[in-house]
Each structure stands twice: as C-alpha cells, then as structure tokens.
mmCIF file of C-alpha atoms in Angstrom:
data_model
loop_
_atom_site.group_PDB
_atom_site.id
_atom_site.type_symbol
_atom_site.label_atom_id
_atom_site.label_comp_id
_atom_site.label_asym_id
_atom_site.label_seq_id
_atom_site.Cartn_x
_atom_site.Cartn_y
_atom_site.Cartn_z
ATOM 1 C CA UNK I 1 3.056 18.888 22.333
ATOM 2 C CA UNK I 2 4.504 17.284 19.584
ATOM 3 C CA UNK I 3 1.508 17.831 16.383
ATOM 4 C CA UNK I 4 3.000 15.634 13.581
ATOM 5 C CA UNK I 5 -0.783 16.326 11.345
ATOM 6 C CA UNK I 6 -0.400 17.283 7.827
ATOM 7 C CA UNK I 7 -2.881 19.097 5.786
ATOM 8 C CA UNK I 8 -4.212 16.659 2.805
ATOM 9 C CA UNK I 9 -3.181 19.503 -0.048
ATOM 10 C CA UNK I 10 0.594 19.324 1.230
ATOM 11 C CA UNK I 11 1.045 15.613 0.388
ATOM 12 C CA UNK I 12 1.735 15.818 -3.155
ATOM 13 C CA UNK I 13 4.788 18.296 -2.615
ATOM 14 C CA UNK I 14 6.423 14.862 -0.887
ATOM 15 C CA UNK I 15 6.276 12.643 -4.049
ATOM 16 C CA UNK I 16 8.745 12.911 -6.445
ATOM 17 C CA UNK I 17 9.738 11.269 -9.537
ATOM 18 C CA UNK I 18 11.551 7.895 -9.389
ATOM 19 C CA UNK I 19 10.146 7.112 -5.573
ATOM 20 C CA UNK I 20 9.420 4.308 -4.500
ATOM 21 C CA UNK I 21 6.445 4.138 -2.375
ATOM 22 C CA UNK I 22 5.244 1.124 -0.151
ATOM 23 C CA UNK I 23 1.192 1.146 0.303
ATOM 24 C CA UNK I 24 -0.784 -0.362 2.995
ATOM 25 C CA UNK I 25 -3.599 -2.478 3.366
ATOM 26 C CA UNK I 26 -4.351 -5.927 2.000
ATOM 27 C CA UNK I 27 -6.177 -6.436 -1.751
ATOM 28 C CA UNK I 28 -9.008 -4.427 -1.652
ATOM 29 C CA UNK I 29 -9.048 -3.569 2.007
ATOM 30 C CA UNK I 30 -7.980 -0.437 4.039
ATOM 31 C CA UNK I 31 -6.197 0.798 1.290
ATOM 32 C CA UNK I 32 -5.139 4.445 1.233
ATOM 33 C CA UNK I 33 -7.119 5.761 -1.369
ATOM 34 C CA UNK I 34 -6.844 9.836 -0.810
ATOM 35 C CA UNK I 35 -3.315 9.184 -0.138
ATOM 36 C CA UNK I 36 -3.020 7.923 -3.779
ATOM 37 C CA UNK I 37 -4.970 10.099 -4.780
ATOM 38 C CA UNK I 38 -2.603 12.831 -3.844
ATOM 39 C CA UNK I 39 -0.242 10.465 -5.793
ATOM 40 C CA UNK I 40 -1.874 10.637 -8.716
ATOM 41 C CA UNK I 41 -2.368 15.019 -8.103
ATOM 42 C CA UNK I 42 1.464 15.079 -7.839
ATOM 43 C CA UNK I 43 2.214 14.248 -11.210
ATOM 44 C CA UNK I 44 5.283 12.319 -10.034
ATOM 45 C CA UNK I 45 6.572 9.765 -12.659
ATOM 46 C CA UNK I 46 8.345 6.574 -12.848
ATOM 47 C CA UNK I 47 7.362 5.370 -9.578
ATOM 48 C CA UNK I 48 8.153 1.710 -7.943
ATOM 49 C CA UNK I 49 5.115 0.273 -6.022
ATOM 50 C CA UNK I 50 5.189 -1.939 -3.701
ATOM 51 C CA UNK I 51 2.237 -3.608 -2.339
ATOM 52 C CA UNK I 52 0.000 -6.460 -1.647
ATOM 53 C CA UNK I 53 -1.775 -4.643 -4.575
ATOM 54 C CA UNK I 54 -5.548 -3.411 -5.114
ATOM 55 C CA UNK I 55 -7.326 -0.759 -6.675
ATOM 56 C CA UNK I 56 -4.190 1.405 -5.513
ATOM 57 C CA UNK I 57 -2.068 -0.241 -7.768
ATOM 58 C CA UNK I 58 -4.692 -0.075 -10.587
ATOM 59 C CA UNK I 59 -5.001 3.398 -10.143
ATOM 60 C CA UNK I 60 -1.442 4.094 -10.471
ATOM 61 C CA UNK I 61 -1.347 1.671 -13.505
ATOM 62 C CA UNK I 62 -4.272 3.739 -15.072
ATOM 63 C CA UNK I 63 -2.722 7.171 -14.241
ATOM 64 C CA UNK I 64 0.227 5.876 -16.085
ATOM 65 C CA UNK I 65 2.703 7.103 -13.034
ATOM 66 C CA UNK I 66 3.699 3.344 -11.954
ATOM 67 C CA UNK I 67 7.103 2.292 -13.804
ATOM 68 C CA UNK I 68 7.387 -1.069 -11.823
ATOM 69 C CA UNK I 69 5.043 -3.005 -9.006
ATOM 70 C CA UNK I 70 6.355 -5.654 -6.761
ATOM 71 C CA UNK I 71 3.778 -7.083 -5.501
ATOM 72 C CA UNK I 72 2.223 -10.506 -3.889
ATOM 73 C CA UNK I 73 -1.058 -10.161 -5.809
ATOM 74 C CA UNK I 74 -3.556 -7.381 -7.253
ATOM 75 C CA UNK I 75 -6.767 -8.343 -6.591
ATOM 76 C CA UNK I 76 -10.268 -6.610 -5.921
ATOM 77 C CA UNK I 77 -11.224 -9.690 -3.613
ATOM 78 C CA UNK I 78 -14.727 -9.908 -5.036
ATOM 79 C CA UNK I 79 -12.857 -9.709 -8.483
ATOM 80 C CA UNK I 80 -9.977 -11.587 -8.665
ATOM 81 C CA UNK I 81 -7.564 -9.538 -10.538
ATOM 82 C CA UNK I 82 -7.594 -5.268 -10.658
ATOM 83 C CA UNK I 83 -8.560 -5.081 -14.651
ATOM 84 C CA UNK I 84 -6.332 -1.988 -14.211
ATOM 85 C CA UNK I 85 -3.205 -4.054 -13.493
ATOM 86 C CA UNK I 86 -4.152 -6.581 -15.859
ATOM 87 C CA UNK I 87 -4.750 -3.833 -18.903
ATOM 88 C CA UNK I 88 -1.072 -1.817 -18.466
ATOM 89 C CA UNK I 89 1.250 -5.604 -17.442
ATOM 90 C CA UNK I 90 -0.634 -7.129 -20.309
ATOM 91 C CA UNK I 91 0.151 -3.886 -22.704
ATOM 92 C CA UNK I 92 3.802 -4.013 -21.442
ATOM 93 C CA UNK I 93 3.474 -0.633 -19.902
ATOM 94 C CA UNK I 94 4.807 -1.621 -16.486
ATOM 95 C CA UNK I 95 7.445 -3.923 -14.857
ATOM 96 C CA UNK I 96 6.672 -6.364 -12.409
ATOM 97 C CA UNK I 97 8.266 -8.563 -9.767
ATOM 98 C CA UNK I 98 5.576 -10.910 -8.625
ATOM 99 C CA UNK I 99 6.564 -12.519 -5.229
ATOM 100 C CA UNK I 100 5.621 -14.838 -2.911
ATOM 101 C CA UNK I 101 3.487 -13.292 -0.319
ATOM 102 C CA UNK I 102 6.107 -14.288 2.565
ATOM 103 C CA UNK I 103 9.145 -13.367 0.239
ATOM 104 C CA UNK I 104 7.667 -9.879 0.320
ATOM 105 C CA UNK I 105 7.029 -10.074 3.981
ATOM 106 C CA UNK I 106 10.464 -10.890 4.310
ATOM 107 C CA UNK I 107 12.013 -7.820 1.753
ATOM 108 C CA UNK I 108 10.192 -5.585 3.968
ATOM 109 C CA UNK I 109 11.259 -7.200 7.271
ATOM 110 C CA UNK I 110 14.879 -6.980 6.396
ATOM 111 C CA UNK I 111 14.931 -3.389 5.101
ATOM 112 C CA UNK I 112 12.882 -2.825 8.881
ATOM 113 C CA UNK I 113 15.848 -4.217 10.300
ATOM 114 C CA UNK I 114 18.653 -2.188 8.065
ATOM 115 C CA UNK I 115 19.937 -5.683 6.595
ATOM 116 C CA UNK I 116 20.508 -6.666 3.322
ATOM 117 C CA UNK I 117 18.518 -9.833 3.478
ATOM 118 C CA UNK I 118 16.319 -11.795 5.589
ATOM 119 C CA UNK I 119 16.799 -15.966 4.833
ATOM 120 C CA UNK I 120 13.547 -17.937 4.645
ATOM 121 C CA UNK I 121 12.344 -21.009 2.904
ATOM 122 C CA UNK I 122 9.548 -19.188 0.553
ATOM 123 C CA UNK I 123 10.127 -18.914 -2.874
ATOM 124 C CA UNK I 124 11.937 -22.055 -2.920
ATOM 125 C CA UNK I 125 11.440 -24.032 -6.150
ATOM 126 C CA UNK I 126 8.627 -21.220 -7.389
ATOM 127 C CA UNK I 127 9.611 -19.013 -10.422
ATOM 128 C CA UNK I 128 9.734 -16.339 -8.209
ATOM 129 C CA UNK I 129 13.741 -17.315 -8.419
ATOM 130 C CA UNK I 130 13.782 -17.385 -12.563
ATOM 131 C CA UNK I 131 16.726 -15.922 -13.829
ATOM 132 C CA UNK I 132 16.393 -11.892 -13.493
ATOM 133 C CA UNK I 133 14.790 -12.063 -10.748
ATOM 134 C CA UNK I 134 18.389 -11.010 -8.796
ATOM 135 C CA UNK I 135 17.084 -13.157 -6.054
ATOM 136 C CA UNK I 136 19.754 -15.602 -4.867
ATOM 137 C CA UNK I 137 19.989 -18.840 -2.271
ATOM 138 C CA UNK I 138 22.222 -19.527 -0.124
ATOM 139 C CA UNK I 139 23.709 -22.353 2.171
ATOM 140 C CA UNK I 140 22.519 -22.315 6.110
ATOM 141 C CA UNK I 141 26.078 -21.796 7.670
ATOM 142 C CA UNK I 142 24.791 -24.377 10.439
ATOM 143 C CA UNK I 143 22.722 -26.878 8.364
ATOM 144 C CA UNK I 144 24.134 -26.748 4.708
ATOM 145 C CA UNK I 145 20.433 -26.240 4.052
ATOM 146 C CA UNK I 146 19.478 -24.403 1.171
ATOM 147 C CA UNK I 147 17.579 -21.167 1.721
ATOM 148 C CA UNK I 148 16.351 -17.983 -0.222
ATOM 149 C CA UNK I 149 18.262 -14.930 0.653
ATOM 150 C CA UNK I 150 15.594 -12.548 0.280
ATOM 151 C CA UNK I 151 17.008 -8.805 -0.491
ATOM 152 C CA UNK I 152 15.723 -5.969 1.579
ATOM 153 C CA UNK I 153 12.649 -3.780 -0.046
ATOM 154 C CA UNK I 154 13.576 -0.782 1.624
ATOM 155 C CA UNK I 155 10.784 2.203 0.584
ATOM 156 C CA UNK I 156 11.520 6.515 0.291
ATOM 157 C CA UNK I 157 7.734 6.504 1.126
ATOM 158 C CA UNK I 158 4.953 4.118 3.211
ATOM 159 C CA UNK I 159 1.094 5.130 2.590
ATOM 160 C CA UNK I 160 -1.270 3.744 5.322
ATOM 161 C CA UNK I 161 -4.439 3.840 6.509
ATOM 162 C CA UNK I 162 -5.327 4.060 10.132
ATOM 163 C CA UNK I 163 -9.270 3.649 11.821
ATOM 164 C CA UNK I 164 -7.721 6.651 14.268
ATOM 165 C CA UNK I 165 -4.977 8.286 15.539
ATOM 166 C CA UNK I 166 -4.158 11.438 17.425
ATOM 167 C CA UNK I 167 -1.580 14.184 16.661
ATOM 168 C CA UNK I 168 1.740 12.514 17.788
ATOM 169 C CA UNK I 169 1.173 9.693 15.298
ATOM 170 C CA UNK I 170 -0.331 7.322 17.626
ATOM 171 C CA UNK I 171 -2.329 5.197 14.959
ATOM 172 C CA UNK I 172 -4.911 2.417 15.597
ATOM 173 C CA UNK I 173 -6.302 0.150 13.353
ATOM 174 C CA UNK I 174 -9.084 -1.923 15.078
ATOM 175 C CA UNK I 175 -9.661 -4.320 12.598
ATOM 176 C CA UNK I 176 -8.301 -8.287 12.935
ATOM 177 C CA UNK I 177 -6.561 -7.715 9.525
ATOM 178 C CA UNK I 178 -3.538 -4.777 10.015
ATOM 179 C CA UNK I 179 -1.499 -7.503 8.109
ATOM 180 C CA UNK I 180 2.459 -5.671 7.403
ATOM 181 C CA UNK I 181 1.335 -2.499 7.790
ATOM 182 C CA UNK I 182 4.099 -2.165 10.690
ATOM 183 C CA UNK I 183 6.737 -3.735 7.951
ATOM 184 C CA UNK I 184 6.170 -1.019 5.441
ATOM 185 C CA UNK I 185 6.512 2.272 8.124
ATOM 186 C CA UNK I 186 9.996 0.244 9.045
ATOM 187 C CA UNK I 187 11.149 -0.179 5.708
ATOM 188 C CA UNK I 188 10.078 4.060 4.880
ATOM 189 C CA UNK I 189 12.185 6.988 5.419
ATOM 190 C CA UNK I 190 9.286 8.770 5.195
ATOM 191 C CA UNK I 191 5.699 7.151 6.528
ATOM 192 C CA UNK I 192 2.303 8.712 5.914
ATOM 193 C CA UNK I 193 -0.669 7.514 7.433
ATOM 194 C CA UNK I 194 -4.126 8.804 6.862
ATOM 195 C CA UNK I 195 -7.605 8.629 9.152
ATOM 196 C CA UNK I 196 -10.986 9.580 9.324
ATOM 197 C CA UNK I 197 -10.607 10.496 12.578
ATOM 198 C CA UNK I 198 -8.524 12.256 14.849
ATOM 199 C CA UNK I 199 -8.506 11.775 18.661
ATOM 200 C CA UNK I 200 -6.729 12.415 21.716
ATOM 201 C CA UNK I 201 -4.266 10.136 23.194
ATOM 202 C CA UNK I 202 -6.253 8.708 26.134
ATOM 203 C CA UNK I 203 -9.434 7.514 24.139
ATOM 204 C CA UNK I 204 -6.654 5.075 21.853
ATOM 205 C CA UNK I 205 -6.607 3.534 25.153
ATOM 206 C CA UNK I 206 -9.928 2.062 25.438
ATOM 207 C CA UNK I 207 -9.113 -0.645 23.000
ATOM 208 C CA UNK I 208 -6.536 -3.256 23.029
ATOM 209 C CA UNK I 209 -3.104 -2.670 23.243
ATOM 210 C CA UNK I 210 -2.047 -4.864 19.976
ATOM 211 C CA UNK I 211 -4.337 -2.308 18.149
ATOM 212 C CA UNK I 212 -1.513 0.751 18.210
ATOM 213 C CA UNK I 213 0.406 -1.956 16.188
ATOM 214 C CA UNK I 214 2.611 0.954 14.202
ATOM 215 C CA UNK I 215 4.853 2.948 16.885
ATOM 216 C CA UNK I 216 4.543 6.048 16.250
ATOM 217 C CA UNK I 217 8.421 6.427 15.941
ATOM 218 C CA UNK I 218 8.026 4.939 12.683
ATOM 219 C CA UNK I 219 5.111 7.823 11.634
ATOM 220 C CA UNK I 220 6.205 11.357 10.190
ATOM 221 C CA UNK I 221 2.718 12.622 9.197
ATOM 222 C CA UNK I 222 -0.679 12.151 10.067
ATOM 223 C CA UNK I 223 -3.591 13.358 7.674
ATOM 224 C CA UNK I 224 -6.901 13.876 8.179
ATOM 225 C CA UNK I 225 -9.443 13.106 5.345
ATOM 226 C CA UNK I 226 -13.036 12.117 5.080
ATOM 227 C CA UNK I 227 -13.328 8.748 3.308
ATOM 228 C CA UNK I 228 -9.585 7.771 3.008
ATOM 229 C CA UNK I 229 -10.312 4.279 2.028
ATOM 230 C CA UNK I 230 -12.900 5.408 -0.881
ATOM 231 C CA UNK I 231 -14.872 2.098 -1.854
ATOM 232 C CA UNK I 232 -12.517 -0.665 -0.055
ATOM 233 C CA UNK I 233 -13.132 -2.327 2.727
ATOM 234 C CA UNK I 234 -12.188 -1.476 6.390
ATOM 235 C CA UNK I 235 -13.512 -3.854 8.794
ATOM 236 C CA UNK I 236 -14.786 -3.686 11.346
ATOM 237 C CA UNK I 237 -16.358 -0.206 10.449
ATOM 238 C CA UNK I 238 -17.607 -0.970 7.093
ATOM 239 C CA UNK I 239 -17.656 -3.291 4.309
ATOM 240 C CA UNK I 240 -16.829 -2.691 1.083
ATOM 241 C CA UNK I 241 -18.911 -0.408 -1.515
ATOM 242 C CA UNK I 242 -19.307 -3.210 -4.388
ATOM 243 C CA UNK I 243 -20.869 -1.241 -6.742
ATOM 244 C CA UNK I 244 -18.709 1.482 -6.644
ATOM 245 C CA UNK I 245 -16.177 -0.849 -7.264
ATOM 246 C CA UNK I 246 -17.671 -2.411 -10.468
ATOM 247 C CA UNK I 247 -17.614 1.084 -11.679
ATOM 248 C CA UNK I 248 -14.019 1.179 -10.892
ATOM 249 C CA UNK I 249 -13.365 -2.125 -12.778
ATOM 250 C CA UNK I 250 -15.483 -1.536 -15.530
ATOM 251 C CA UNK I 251 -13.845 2.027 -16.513
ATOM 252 C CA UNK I 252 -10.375 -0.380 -17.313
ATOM 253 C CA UNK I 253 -12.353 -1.266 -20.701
ATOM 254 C CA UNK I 254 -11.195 1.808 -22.693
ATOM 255 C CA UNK I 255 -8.935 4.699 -22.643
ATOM 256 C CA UNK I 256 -11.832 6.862 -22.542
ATOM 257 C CA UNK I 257 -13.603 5.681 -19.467
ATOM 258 C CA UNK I 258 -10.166 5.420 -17.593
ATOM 259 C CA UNK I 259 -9.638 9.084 -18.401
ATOM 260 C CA UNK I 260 -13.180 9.792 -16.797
ATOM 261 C CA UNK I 261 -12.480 7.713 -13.928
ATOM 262 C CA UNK I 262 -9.758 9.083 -13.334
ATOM 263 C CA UNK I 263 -10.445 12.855 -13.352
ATOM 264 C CA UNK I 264 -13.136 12.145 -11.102
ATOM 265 C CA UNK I 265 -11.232 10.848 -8.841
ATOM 266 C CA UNK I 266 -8.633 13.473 -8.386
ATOM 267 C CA UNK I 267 -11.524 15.704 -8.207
ATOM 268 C CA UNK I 268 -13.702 14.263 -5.901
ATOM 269 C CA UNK I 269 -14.108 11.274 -3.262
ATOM 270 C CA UNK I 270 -11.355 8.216 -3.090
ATOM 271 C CA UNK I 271 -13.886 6.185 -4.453
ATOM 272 C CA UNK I 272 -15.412 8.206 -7.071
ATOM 273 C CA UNK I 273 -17.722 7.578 -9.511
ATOM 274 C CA UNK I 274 -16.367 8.153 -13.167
ATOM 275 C CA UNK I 275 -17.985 11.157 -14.664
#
C-alpha cells in the first residue's frame, strides 16, 4: 500500500529559499500552524506567501522569512487585522499584492488548470488594477466586453490542514468552510497537508462524499501532529482559543515580545504562549 505520511521533523528539509508557498485555511481558521511552524524551523528566506492570510502570515511577517504576501485579507476574525502584518507592511519590510478575494480565487484556479489566466469580472474598476500591479484586461472575443485577465498564481509548495486523512492522502475536512483549499493543492508542485488524526480508508467513508474535497492525486505528504491548527479555529471540532490569540496579537507591540513569541513557538505548541 501506497504510505505517502511524513514525519513532522522532515518538513523543513522541503522549504527552501525564494519558495513560494500557498497556505490553507480561511483568516483565522484551520490554518496550518505546525506546518508553519516548520517554516519558520527551516530558516528559509525570501519567501512569497500566498494566502487568504491569518496568524500564518503574521508569523511569517514576525519571523522576518516573508519577502512578499498576496493575499485577499489578513485578519484574526475577532481582530480585524493580524498586528503582525500590519507592524512589517507598515515598516516597509514586506511586499504586498492585495487582491480581490475572487481575483485570487481565480490566480489559483488558472495555475490548477496549467493556463496563464483565468478571465473574470472581479477587480474591475478596484485598485487592485493600479499601475504595477502587472494585471491586465482584456476584450471578450465574443462580446467586446471588457474583462480582467487574471494571471495564474501557480505555488512550489501548498500547506493545508485536514480534520483526517489516512496514509494514501485521502484528506477530509468536515467542516462547511474548506473554502480553496482544493485550488491551492492544484496550483502546488508539491502539497502538504497536516492532521490530528490518522485513519484508515473505510472510516473517511462514513461522512459525506463532498467532505474528501482534495483528491488525493493532488497530495504528496501527509503529517501527523497533535494540535496542527494551534489557537485557530476548526469547526466543527472546536472553536477558536481567544485568549491565546490575544497573546499572539499582543506580542506584535515590540521586538522583544515578538522574539519571545516566537521562540516559543518553534519550541513548543502551534499556538504557544510567548515565554
């Protein structure tokens, strides 16, 4: 039988300087947080992230490893923008190509696909088109209509987070809220998901079939972690640990409480409590 599981400690010998890595999840829900966290253990620099952003882009923001984020939004949901984000964009220390939720949608649906655009109507008239942006419209070749020719995000790396899966890469997510997750192990060469728990095939059948969402074609590695989504949210199992998330926020205030954060972090849970 195919066994596709990889050990947590051998993640950060995949990330590499300059990648650019897609991550899962939705603001401050089911994101990947021990999956970044092997980010951040990697060292890896200069990094592109992509994502409808959280505390995973915050974290890469505070780590100093994210060179450029393209992103819909960063929010903490229950705070409305990751202080992290808002500290390193507002200090210049990062690039940033904010999109239109569907214009992303549509980046990663075309690099799914293997094409070098998708057209759609979002964006149109926003300043996600300002000059710079190296987005471009086009004429409808039936219509005449005007349209935005969105340009594939295609990703070296997709991070997800999956309620279960078993060792082929079957992966469910029982939540109502999987979101793109399937657009970002299209647009991967390489697609990592991590769970809290790992189970034979036959028991993913006991819940609905539009659960297994992600073929598993699309997976190359399944890991195995306790707590992979630290203090977000990952309905319908739990809700999300506000307090340790304040923590989170309020260690953004100064370099020395980011430092703490982040050390015990790397060291201990995804959601960790600066020390």
């Amino acid at each position: 039988m195919i066994d596709i599981t990889l050990a947590e400690r051998d993640v950060p010998t995949l990330i590499r300087d300059g990648m650019t890595i897609g991550i899962g999840g939705w603001g401050s829900r089911r994101k990947p947080l021990a999956l970044v966290r092997a980010v951040i253990s990697s060292g890896a620099k200069n990094l592109t992230i992509v994502s409808f952003g959280g505390p995973d882009v915050g974290l890469l923001c505070a780590s100093g490893q994210a060179r450029r984020i393209v992103h819909g939004f960063v929010t903490l949901d229950s705070i409305p923008i990751d202080p992290h984000f808002a500290r390193a964009r507002q200090a210049g220390e990062v690039e940033t190509l904010e999109l239109d939720e569907a214009m992303l949608g549509a980046g990663l649906r075309a690099a799914s696909r293997r094409l070098g655009f998708e057209a759609t109507r979002a964006g149109l008239g926003s300043d996600a088109l300002r000059e710079g942006s190296g987005i471009r419209t086009i004429p409808c070749p039936y219509t005449g209509e005007t349209l935005v020719a969105m340009p594939a995000i295609p990703l070296d790396l997709a991070l997800l987070h999956a309620d279960r899966a078993d060792r082929r890469g079957n992966v469910q997510c029982l939540g109502e809220d999987p979101h793109l997750d399937d657009l970002f192990a299209g647009a991967a060469a390489t697609t990592i998901v991590s769970t809290d728990l790992l189970v034979e095939t036959e028991e993913l059948g006991a819940a609905h079939p539009s659960t297994l969402h992600i073929p598993r074609t699309v997976v190359d590695h399944v890991v195995v972690v306790e707590d992979s989504v630290g203090f977000t949210a990952n309905p319908p199992l739990r809700s999300r640990d506000e307090n340790a998330q304040r923590s989170y926020a309020a260690a953004a205030d100064h370099d020395e409480t980011r430092r703490a954060y982040l050390a015990g972090f790397v060291a201990g849970a995804a959601g960790a409590e600066p020390r």
